[in-house]
Tab-separated table of C-alpha atoms and ligand atoms in Angstrom:
chain	number	residue	atom	x	y	z
J	1	UNK	CA	-16.654	25.473	-6.604
J	2	UNK	CA	-13.944	22.989	-7.275
J	3	UNK	CA	-10.644	23.764	-8.885
J	4	UNK	CA	-7.888	21.385	-9.874
J	5	UNK	CA	-4.693	23.484	-9.473
J	6	UNK	CA	-2.237	21.906	-7.248
J	7	UNK	CA	-0.963	24.921	-4.873
J	8	UNK	CA	2.065	24.585	-2.272
J	9	UNK	CA	3.145	21.379	-4.288
J	10	UNK	CA	6.198	19.688	-2.412
J	11	UNK	CA	9.541	19.476	-4.144
J	12	UNK	CA	10.661	16.894	-6.374
J	13	UNK	CA	11.845	14.765	-3.365
J	14	UNK	CA	8.489	15.194	-1.963
J	15	UNK	CA	9.590	17.568	0.721
J	16	UNK	CA	7.489	20.372	2.218
J	17	UNK	CA	10.251	22.635	3.562
J	18	UNK	CA	12.423	19.820	4.471
J	19	UNK	CA	9.676	17.631	6.062
J	20	UNK	CA	8.094	14.466	4.276
J	21	UNK	CA	10.248	13.027	1.462
J	22	UNK	CA	10.527	9.162	0.711
J	23	UNK	CA	12.323	7.179	3.235
J	24	UNK	CA	11.250	3.887	2.077
J	25	UNK	CA	12.790	0.260	1.121
J	26	UNK	CA	14.756	0.244	-2.013
J	27	UNK	CA	12.272	-2.065	-3.507
J	28	UNK	CA	9.606	0.337	-3.225
J	29	UNK	CA	11.465	3.412	-4.824
J	30	UNK	CA	10.216	2.362	-8.456
J	31	UNK	CA	6.513	1.484	-7.378
J	32	UNK	CA	6.575	4.918	-5.609
J	33	UNK	CA	7.738	6.668	-8.733
J	34	UNK	CA	5.081	4.749	-10.859
J	35	UNK	CA	2.484	6.008	-8.546
J	36	UNK	CA	3.567	9.613	-8.581
J	37	UNK	CA	3.662	9.533	-12.246
J	38	UNK	CA	0.186	8.101	-12.411
J	39	UNK	CA	-1.335	10.459	-9.838
J	40	UNK	CA	-0.254	13.625	-11.811
J	41	UNK	CA	-1.381	12.106	-15.179
J	42	UNK	CA	-4.940	11.225	-13.701
J	43	UNK	CA	-4.863	14.762	-11.777
J	44	UNK	CA	-4.590	16.306	-15.511
J	45	UNK	CA	-7.189	14.101	-17.060
J	46	UNK	CA	-10.493	15.569	-17.180
J	47	UNK	CA	-12.478	12.262	-17.653
J	48	UNK	CA	-10.525	10.961	-14.249
J	49	UNK	CA	-11.861	14.322	-12.446
J	50	UNK	CA	-15.201	14.112	-13.857
J	51	UNK	CA	-15.539	10.615	-12.666
J	52	UNK	CA	-14.182	11.579	-9.347
J	53	UNK	CA	-16.742	14.293	-8.902
J	54	UNK	CA	-19.467	12.242	-10.130
J	55	UNK	CA	-18.764	9.805	-7.381
J	56	UNK	CA	-18.242	12.289	-4.681
J	57	UNK	CA	-21.683	13.749	-5.533
J	58	UNK	CA	-23.667	10.566	-6.126
J	59	UNK	CA	-22.087	8.000	-3.809
J	60	UNK	CA	-20.527	10.147	-1.186
J	61	UNK	CA	-23.160	12.938	-0.980
J	62	UNK	CA	-21.345	15.837	-1.732
J	63	UNK	CA	-21.183	18.908	-1.463
J	64	UNK	CA	-21.888	18.509	2.208
J	65	UNK	CA	-23.975	21.369	4.029
J	66	UNK	CA	-22.145	24.346	5.718
J	67	UNK	CA	-24.396	24.846	8.666
J	68	UNK	CA	-24.369	27.863	11.023
J	69	UNK	CA	-24.823	26.634	14.537
J	70	UNK	CA	-26.865	29.562	15.718
J	71	UNK	CA	-28.096	28.241	19.190
J	72	UNK	CA	-24.370	27.088	19.984
J	73	UNK	CA	-22.980	30.333	18.991
J	74	UNK	CA	-25.626	32.458	21.026
J	75	UNK	CA	-24.842	30.341	24.099
J	76	UNK	CA	-21.165	31.041	23.816
J	77	UNK	CA	-21.828	34.586	22.942
J	78	UNK	CA	-18.878	34.895	20.582
J	79	UNK	CA	-18.024	34.399	17.060
J	80	UNK	CA	-20.789	32.528	14.967
J	81	UNK	CA	-19.941	28.843	14.690
J	82	UNK	CA	-20.033	27.186	11.145
J	83	UNK	CA	-19.953	23.575	10.973
J	84	UNK	CA	-18.732	21.696	7.694
J	85	UNK	CA	-21.021	18.692	7.920
J	86	UNK	CA	-18.535	15.883	6.915
J	87	UNK	CA	-20.363	13.686	9.210
J	88	UNK	CA	-23.186	13.525	6.615
J	89	UNK	CA	-21.120	11.745	4.153
J	90	UNK	CA	-21.655	7.963	3.075
J	91	UNK	CA	-19.814	6.070	6.040
J	92	UNK	CA	-20.111	8.987	8.054
J	93	UNK	CA	-16.788	10.514	7.823
J	94	UNK	CA	-14.361	12.649	5.740
J	95	UNK	CA	-12.198	9.265	4.950
J	96	UNK	CA	-14.288	8.303	1.939
J	97	UNK	CA	-13.045	11.462	-0.114
J	98	UNK	CA	-9.711	9.901	0.031
J	99	UNK	CA	-10.492	6.052	-0.723
J	100	UNK	CA	-12.911	7.271	-3.628
J	101	UNK	CA	-9.729	9.066	-5.014
J	102	UNK	CA	-7.152	6.307	-4.384
J	103	UNK	CA	-9.637	3.579	-5.477
J	104	UNK	CA	-10.109	5.212	-8.807
J	105	UNK	CA	-6.373	5.711	-9.158
J	106	UNK	CA	-5.956	1.946	-8.425
J	107	UNK	CA	-8.472	0.900	-11.050
J	108	UNK	CA	-6.897	3.285	-13.592
J	109	UNK	CA	-3.449	1.757	-12.851
J	110	UNK	CA	-4.944	-1.736	-13.363
J	111	UNK	CA	-4.570	-2.976	-9.835
J	112	UNK	CA	-7.140	-5.665	-8.788
J	113	UNK	CA	-6.111	-5.777	-4.916
J	114	UNK	CA	-6.095	-3.032	-2.561
J	115	UNK	CA	-4.669	-3.092	0.881
J	116	UNK	CA	-5.091	-0.819	3.951
J	117	UNK	CA	-3.932	-0.293	7.579
J	118	UNK	CA	-6.568	0.718	10.268
J	119	UNK	CA	-6.485	1.663	13.714
J	120	UNK	CA	-10.107	2.409	15.014
J	121	UNK	CA	-11.281	0.599	11.732
J	122	UNK	CA	-12.697	3.823	10.196
J	123	UNK	CA	-10.150	3.955	7.139
J	124	UNK	CA	-10.575	0.203	6.813
J	125	UNK	CA	-14.419	0.491	6.442
J	126	UNK	CA	-13.859	3.623	3.841
J	127	UNK	CA	-11.533	1.569	1.950
J	128	UNK	CA	-13.727	-1.929	2.058
J	129	UNK	CA	-16.761	0.107	0.894
J	130	UNK	CA	-14.967	1.492	-2.203
J	131	UNK	CA	-13.295	-1.675	-2.943
J	132	UNK	CA	-16.921	-3.356	-2.847
J	133	UNK	CA	-18.266	-0.824	-5.240
J	134	UNK	CA	-15.090	-1.268	-7.760
J	135	UNK	CA	-15.044	-4.976	-7.395
J	136	UNK	CA	-11.462	-5.165	-6.032
J	137	UNK	CA	-10.012	-7.757	-3.589
J	138	UNK	CA	-9.494	-5.938	-0.183
J	139	UNK	CA	-7.070	-7.034	2.678
J	140	UNK	CA	-7.077	-4.647	5.711
J	141	UNK	CA	-4.267	-4.903	8.346
J	142	UNK	CA	-5.317	-3.999	11.824
J	143	UNK	CA	-3.511	-4.493	15.039
J	144	UNK	CA	-4.922	-7.423	17.260
J	145	UNK	CA	-5.597	-5.144	20.211
J	146	UNK	CA	-7.648	-2.719	17.975
J	147	UNK	CA	-9.710	-5.735	16.521
J	148	UNK	CA	-10.961	-6.393	20.072
J	149	UNK	CA	-11.481	-2.721	20.974
J	150	UNK	CA	-13.339	-2.115	17.604
J	151	UNK	CA	-15.170	-5.309	16.905
J	152	UNK	CA	-18.205	-3.812	15.230
J	153	UNK	CA	-15.847	-2.121	12.501
J	154	UNK	CA	-14.334	-5.704	11.835
J	155	UNK	CA	-17.618	-7.057	11.337
J	156	UNK	CA	-18.516	-4.109	8.996
J	157	UNK	CA	-15.521	-4.688	6.846
J	158	UNK	CA	-15.995	-8.376	6.474
J	159	UNK	CA	-19.788	-7.748	5.631
J	160	UNK	CA	-18.436	-5.482	2.986
J	161	UNK	CA	-16.431	-8.640	1.537
J	162	UNK	CA	-12.945	-7.438	2.908
J	163	UNK	CA	-10.409	-9.764	4.739
J	164	UNK	CA	-9.148	-8.236	8.060
J	165	UNK	CA	-5.601	-9.401	8.862
J	166	UNK	CA	-4.440	-9.409	12.553
J	167	UNK	CA	-1.096	-7.757	13.250
J	168	UNK	CA	0.687	-8.930	16.577
J	169	UNK	CA	3.873	-7.000	16.266
J	170	UNK	CA	4.869	-4.346	18.399
J	171	UNK	CA	1.921	-2.659	20.349
J	172	UNK	CA	-0.508	-4.369	18.173
J	173	UNK	CA	-2.057	-1.145	17.224
J	174	UNK	CA	-2.172	1.272	14.204
J	175	UNK	CA	1.481	2.147	13.697
J	176	UNK	CA	2.205	-1.864	13.437
J	177	UNK	CA	-0.474	-2.131	11.154
J	178	UNK	CA	0.766	0.345	8.885
J	179	UNK	CA	4.287	-1.231	8.849
J	180	UNK	CA	2.740	-4.637	7.989
J	181	UNK	CA	0.775	-3.057	5.040
J	182	UNK	CA	3.949	-1.455	3.749
J	183	UNK	CA	5.685	-4.903	4.005
J	184	UNK	CA	2.878	-6.432	2.098
J	185	UNK	CA	3.244	-3.964	-0.552
J	186	UNK	CA	6.985	-4.375	-0.975
J	187	UNK	CA	6.249	-7.889	-2.033
J	188	UNK	CA	2.800	-7.336	-3.952
J	189	UNK	CA	3.203	-4.014	-5.721
J	190	UNK	CA	2.969	-5.574	-9.049
J	191	UNK	CA	-0.942	-6.169	-8.852
J	192	UNK	CA	-1.528	-4.427	-5.422
J	193	UNK	CA	-2.290	-0.790	-4.565
J	194	UNK	CA	-1.755	0.520	-0.809
J	195	UNK	CA	-4.532	2.976	-0.012
J	196	UNK	CA	-3.175	4.931	2.819
J	197	UNK	CA	-5.527	6.601	5.206
J	198	UNK	CA	-4.322	9.778	6.020
J	199	UNK	CA	-1.744	12.604	4.686
J	200	UNK	CA	1.450	10.558	5.834
J	201	UNK	CA	3.596	7.742	4.265
J	202	UNK	CA	6.285	8.334	1.698
J	203	UNK	CA	5.776	10.881	-1.054
J	204	UNK	CA	3.676	11.030	-3.016
J	205	UNK	CA	0.938	9.950	-0.320
J	206	UNK	CA	0.733	13.011	1.652
J	207	UNK	CA	0.163	15.066	-1.533
J	208	UNK	CA	-2.444	12.959	-2.969
J	209	UNK	CA	-4.303	12.477	0.100
J	210	UNK	CA	-4.402	16.176	0.555
J	211	UNK	CA	-5.703	16.784	-2.727
J	212	UNK	CA	-8.614	14.262	-2.563
J	213	UNK	CA	-9.538	16.054	0.464
J	214	UNK	CA	-9.312	19.647	-0.701
J	215	UNK	CA	-12.936	19.382	-1.672
J	216	UNK	CA	-13.824	20.097	1.845
J	217	UNK	CA	-12.184	23.554	2.110
J	218	UNK	CA	-13.052	24.350	-1.461
J	219	UNK	CA	-16.780	23.820	-0.811
J	220	UNK	CA	-16.794	25.427	2.532
J	221	UNK	CA	-15.083	28.416	1.236
J	222	UNK	CA	-17.601	28.837	-1.675
J	223	UNK	CA	-20.527	28.146	0.582
J	224	UNK	CA	-19.256	30.778	3.143
J	225	UNK	CA	-19.232	33.310	0.627
J	226	UNK	CA	-22.684	32.406	-1.036
J	227	UNK	CA	-24.306	31.935	2.325
J	228	UNK	CA	-22.755	34.876	4.609
J	229	UNK	CA	-21.170	37.007	1.658
J	230	UNK	CA	-17.495	36.737	3.464
J	231	UNK	CA	-14.936	34.274	4.432
J	232	UNK	CA	-14.675	33.046	7.785
J	233	UNK	CA	-12.027	34.764	10.172
J	234	UNK	CA	-10.866	31.357	11.671
J	235	UNK	CA	-10.883	27.684	10.432
J	236	UNK	CA	-10.390	24.837	13.025
J	237	UNK	CA	-9.857	21.189	12.508
J	238	UNK	CA	-8.851	18.270	14.591
J	239	UNK	CA	-5.303	16.569	13.825
J	240	UNK	CA	-4.760	12.717	13.879
J	241	UNK	CA	-2.569	12.293	11.051
J	242	UNK	CA	-4.005	15.561	9.506
J	243	UNK	CA	-6.022	14.344	6.292
J	244	UNK	CA	-9.389	16.473	7.607
J	245	UNK	CA	-7.136	19.352	8.721
J	246	UNK	CA	-5.285	19.753	5.305
J	247	UNK	CA	-8.598	19.115	3.456
J	248	UNK	CA	-10.392	22.031	5.055
J	249	UNK	CA	-7.359	24.395	5.600
J	250	UNK	CA	-5.250	23.885	2.406
J	251	UNK	CA	-7.675	25.509	0.183
J	252	UNK	CA	-7.889	28.585	2.937
J	253	UNK	CA	-4.312	28.881	3.181
J	254	UNK	CA	-3.826	31.889	0.654
J	255	UNK	CA	-6.512	33.796	2.382
J	256	UNK	CA	-6.464	36.134	5.430
J	257	UNK	CA	-7.723	33.395	7.756
J	258	UNK	CA	-6.383	32.100	11.085
J	259	UNK	CA	-5.794	28.205	10.581
J	260	UNK	CA	-6.100	26.261	13.811
J	261	UNK	CA	-5.060	22.793	14.402
J	262	UNK	CA	-6.370	20.910	17.311
J	263	UNK	CA	-4.536	17.737	18.852
J	264	UNK	CA	-5.443	15.043	21.406
J	265	UNK	CA	-4.304	15.923	24.793
J	266	UNK	CA	-5.655	12.681	26.163
J	267	UNK	CA	-5.055	13.119	30.246
J	268	UNK	CA	-3.042	16.209	29.797
J	269	UNK	CA	-0.035	17.435	27.952
J	270	UNK	CA	2.306	17.171	31.025
J	271	UNK	CA	2.314	13.186	31.243
J	272	UNK	CA	2.801	10.777	28.409
J	273	UNK	CA	-0.957	9.869	27.940
J	274	UNK	CA	-1.760	12.009	24.756
J	275	UNK	CA	-1.211	12.135	21.139
J	276	UNK	CA	-0.139	15.671	20.809
J	277	UNK	CA	2.935	15.112	18.074
J	278	UNK	CA	3.207	18.613	17.234
J	279	UNK	CA	2.980	20.097	20.671
J	280	UNK	CA	4.989	17.572	22.574
J	281	UNK	CA	7.142	15.911	19.980
J	282	UNK	CA	10.154	16.406	17.657
J	283	UNK	CA	11.304	15.647	14.096
J	284	UNK	CA	12.091	11.970	13.168
J	285	UNK	CA	11.317	9.436	10.593
J	286	UNK	CA	8.292	7.218	10.700
J	287	UNK	CA	6.331	5.515	7.866
J	288	UNK	CA	8.488	6.719	5.260
J	289	UNK	CA	8.740	10.294	5.990
J	290	UNK	CA	10.473	13.216	8.135
J	291	UNK	CA	7.855	14.646	10.653
J	292	UNK	CA	7.173	15.528	14.370
J	293	UNK	CA	6.776	12.552	16.226
J	294	UNK	CA	6.043	11.264	19.794
J	295	UNK	CA	9.339	9.206	20.554
J	296	UNK	CA	11.574	8.703	23.611
J	297	UNK	CA	15.299	9.461	24.097
J	298	UNK	CA	16.308	6.288	22.262
J	299	UNK	CA	14.316	7.241	19.352
J	300	UNK	CA	11.689	4.613	20.207
J	301	UNK	CA	8.050	5.720	19.259
J	302	UNK	CA	6.195	6.006	22.587
J	303	UNK	CA	2.844	4.832	23.452
J	304	UNK	CA	-0.004	7.417	22.599
J	305	UNK	CA	-3.374	7.874	24.300
J	306	UNK	CA	-6.636	9.546	23.137
J	307	UNK	CA	-10.309	8.685	24.149
J	308	UNK	CA	-10.713	9.025	20.284
J	309	UNK	CA	-8.968	6.273	18.333
J	310	UNK	CA	-8.826	8.236	15.055
J	311	UNK	CA	-6.414	10.659	16.719
J	312	UNK	CA	-4.415	8.240	18.476
J	313	UNK	CA	-1.220	8.138	16.241
J	314	UNK	CA	2.279	9.019	17.343
J	315	UNK	CA	3.042	11.423	14.190
J	316	UNK	CA	1.357	13.840	11.978
J	317	UNK	CA	1.428	14.478	8.205
J	318	UNK	CA	4.676	16.259	7.238
J	319	UNK	CA	3.263	19.190	5.679
J	320	UNK	CA	1.484	20.305	8.668
J	321	UNK	CA	4.877	19.892	10.567
J	322	UNK	CA	6.225	22.489	7.723
J	323	UNK	CA	3.060	24.676	8.356
J	324	UNK	CA	3.454	24.749	12.159
J	325	UNK	CA	7.217	25.674	11.900
J	326	UNK	CA	6.617	28.482	9.442
J	327	UNK	CA	4.089	29.978	11.693
J	328	UNK	CA	1.281	29.357	9.536
J	329	UNK	CA	-0.545	27.064	11.789
J	330	UNK	CA	-1.761	27.868	15.327
J	331	UNK	CA	-1.574	24.945	17.683
J	332	UNK	CA	-4.453	24.068	20.027
J	333	UNK	CA	-5.176	20.909	22.371
J	334	UNK	CA	-8.361	19.471	23.921
J	335	UNK	CA	-7.985	16.725	26.654
J	336	UNK	CA	-10.201	13.630	26.887
J	337	UNK	CA	-12.553	15.460	29.334
J	338	UNK	CA	-12.902	18.642	27.210
J	339	UNK	CA	-13.995	16.608	24.038
J	340	UNK	CA	-16.546	14.719	26.012
J	341	UNK	CA	-17.994	18.150	27.176
J	342	UNK	CA	-18.232	19.377	23.515
J	343	UNK	CA	-19.725	16.020	22.592
J	344	UNK	CA	-22.643	16.414	24.971
J	345	UNK	CA	-22.829	20.306	24.416
J	346	UNK	CA	-23.112	20.031	20.585
J	347	UNK	CA	-25.801	17.162	21.055
J	348	UNK	CA	-28.032	18.731	23.301
J	349	UNK	CA	-27.694	22.215	21.850
J	350	UNK	CA	-27.660	21.563	18.037
J	351	UNK	CA	-29.130	17.950	17.821
J	352	UNK	CA	-26.010	16.691	16.164
J	353	UNK	CA	-23.692	13.893	17.757
J	354	UNK	CA	-20.380	14.406	16.710
J	355	UNK	CA	-17.392	12.007	16.468
J	356	UNK	CA	-15.101	12.073	19.388
J	357	UNK	CA	-12.207	13.280	17.013
J	358	UNK	CA	-14.368	16.049	15.559
J	359	UNK	CA	-15.338	16.842	19.309
J	360	UNK	CA	-11.625	17.873	19.937
J	361	UNK	CA	-11.878	20.501	17.173
J	362	UNK	CA	-15.348	21.756	18.741
J	363	UNK	CA	-13.705	21.815	22.234
J	364	UNK	CA	-11.066	24.202	21.062
J	365	UNK	CA	-13.357	26.210	18.559
J	366	UNK	CA	-15.773	26.914	21.504
J	367	UNK	CA	-12.892	28.196	23.621
J	368	UNK	CA	-11.703	30.409	20.856
J	369	UNK	CA	-14.914	31.638	19.666
J	370	UNK	CA	-15.731	32.796	23.139
J	371	UNK	CA	-13.093	35.492	22.612
J	372	UNK	CA	-14.237	36.857	19.304
J	373	UNK	CA	-16.916	39.152	18.189
J	374	UNK	CA	-20.506	38.178	17.277
J	375	UNK	CA	-19.854	39.411	13.788
J	376	UNK	CA	-16.840	37.224	13.208
J	377	UNK	CA	-17.153	33.818	11.923
J	378	UNK	CA	-15.210	30.603	13.048
J	379	UNK	CA	-15.427	27.473	10.745
J	380	UNK	CA	-15.133	24.086	12.216
J	381	UNK	CA	-14.550	20.650	10.402
J	382	UNK	CA	-17.224	18.258	11.753
J	383	UNK	CA	-14.974	15.499	10.392
J	384	UNK	CA	-17.427	12.656	11.372
J	385	UNK	CA	-20.624	11.515	13.134
J	386	UNK	CA	-20.609	10.166	16.652
J	387	UNK	CA	-22.618	6.889	16.383
J	388	UNK	CA	-19.433	4.888	16.308
J	389	UNK	CA	-18.402	6.292	19.698
J	390	UNK	CA	-21.690	5.728	21.580
J	391	UNK	CA	-20.407	2.683	23.497
J	392	UNK	CA	-17.348	4.827	24.471
J	393	UNK	CA	-19.404	7.602	25.739
J	394	UNK	CA	-22.321	5.267	27.197
J	395	UNK	CA	-19.515	3.479	29.256
J	396	UNK	CA	-18.023	7.068	30.631
J	397	UNK	CA	-21.490	8.508	31.411
J	398	UNK	CA	-22.442	5.302	33.431
J	399	UNK	CA	-18.940	5.077	35.314
J	400	UNK	CA	-19.554	9.084	36.341
J	401	UNK	CA	-23.029	8.392	37.374
J	402	UNK	CA	-22.086	5.316	39.595
J	403	UNK	CA	-19.414	7.760	41.066
J	404	UNK	CA	-22.027	10.205	42.123
J	405	UNK	CA	-20.869	12.957	39.374
J	406	UNK	CA	-23.322	14.678	37.168
J	407	UNK	CA	-22.592	13.959	33.407
C	501	PLP	C1	-9.664	9.198	11.369
C	501	PLP	C2	-10.721	10.293	11.857
C	501	PLP	C3	-9.984	11.372	12.116
C	501	PLP	C4	-8.477	11.632	12.115
C	501	PLP	O1	-7.728	11.695	10.824
C	501	PLP	P1	-7.166	12.721	10.182
C	501	PLP	O2	-6.271	12.192	9.021
C	501	PLP	O3	-6.405	13.643	11.115
C	501	PLP	O4	-8.308	13.575	9.564
C	501	PLP	C5	-10.903	12.631	12.383
C	501	PLP	N1	-12.124	12.706	12.566
C	501	PLP	C6	-12.677	11.417	12.114
C	501	PLP	C7	-14.118	11.278	12.087
C	501	PLP	C8	-11.953	10.262	11.824
C	501	PLP	O5	-12.514	8.991	11.560
């Protein structure tokens, strides 16, 4: 089911058709080169890969099922909808595939401490989880604003033995936490490994994180062939930074499959309250790489909005920018409202509460499936479970009830 060939590798400078690269402080060039060499050596090392697969199986719960949502497909009356169930992994989302990989690499490199940035807290929890298992010290940078909005995840990280460091700079959210983590790493890289949470950051991070997540698409491809005797016609994933999307889509790139990325349209793409970096952004440099960004005319990063904290990032992984410009990727968007509708539809129709991030992918998938034929198949990455979002959803449903609207 799994193969370790690195397809569509970036060039020596870490560029994917010009996007990506290594725009980092001089002092980080050495550590980044060391990281790159260690990553490639580990990737070729059979014992490393065996240990990674053992943990993905025994600890994470892979392979995750590929589920044919028959009732939902019937209701929509178009293509058959297949769900890749990343929501069933340990910690409830795809992010742990990456933290297992980077955690193992940190151990191999002899690092005793890991650091991470987190927005909603999901990547922080996945990092703290792995740090506990590997007996490593763990510090997680989190915007003070986010710490207030996501208090239960702060508590989770602390229970797992991590220290959560509040970040007050900028807007005190994810992008500022990432800046602080990079700053820490400049001073601490001797004994510290920086675990980045998505396919962003300077080279080799976008490549590494992608490779750790390709288990998603490799499994889905094999499962689809085994269960249905053919490949899907279309594959759909939501995009925050782009790690679950690259994980699902990358192993399907060389097949004749339409690849679709779904961005968060927030209150709508016509205003500024969204997080659609590809649809509404332009190339610029952030967090060590050249990619599509939401920035104003002065080059300042704009504030973003999405109902799902995990999609609320003003950039996108550089390889997705390259795929988009090359015409390899179709772009869709879903608003807060559409994501909420998809959330309740999947809950009622299939008994699965999806994460609000994944609900964006579902919203677009249901729209696209309706225009397809019943003998066609559409694969959706259900990147996480919705339990973490219950407070958000319940509050909105209560408000709608109070306003006399039916949910
Ligand atoms: C973090 C998160 C995302 C967005 O991150 P990507 O790197 O774009 O995958 C999507 N879904 C869930 C459930 C998440 O936790």
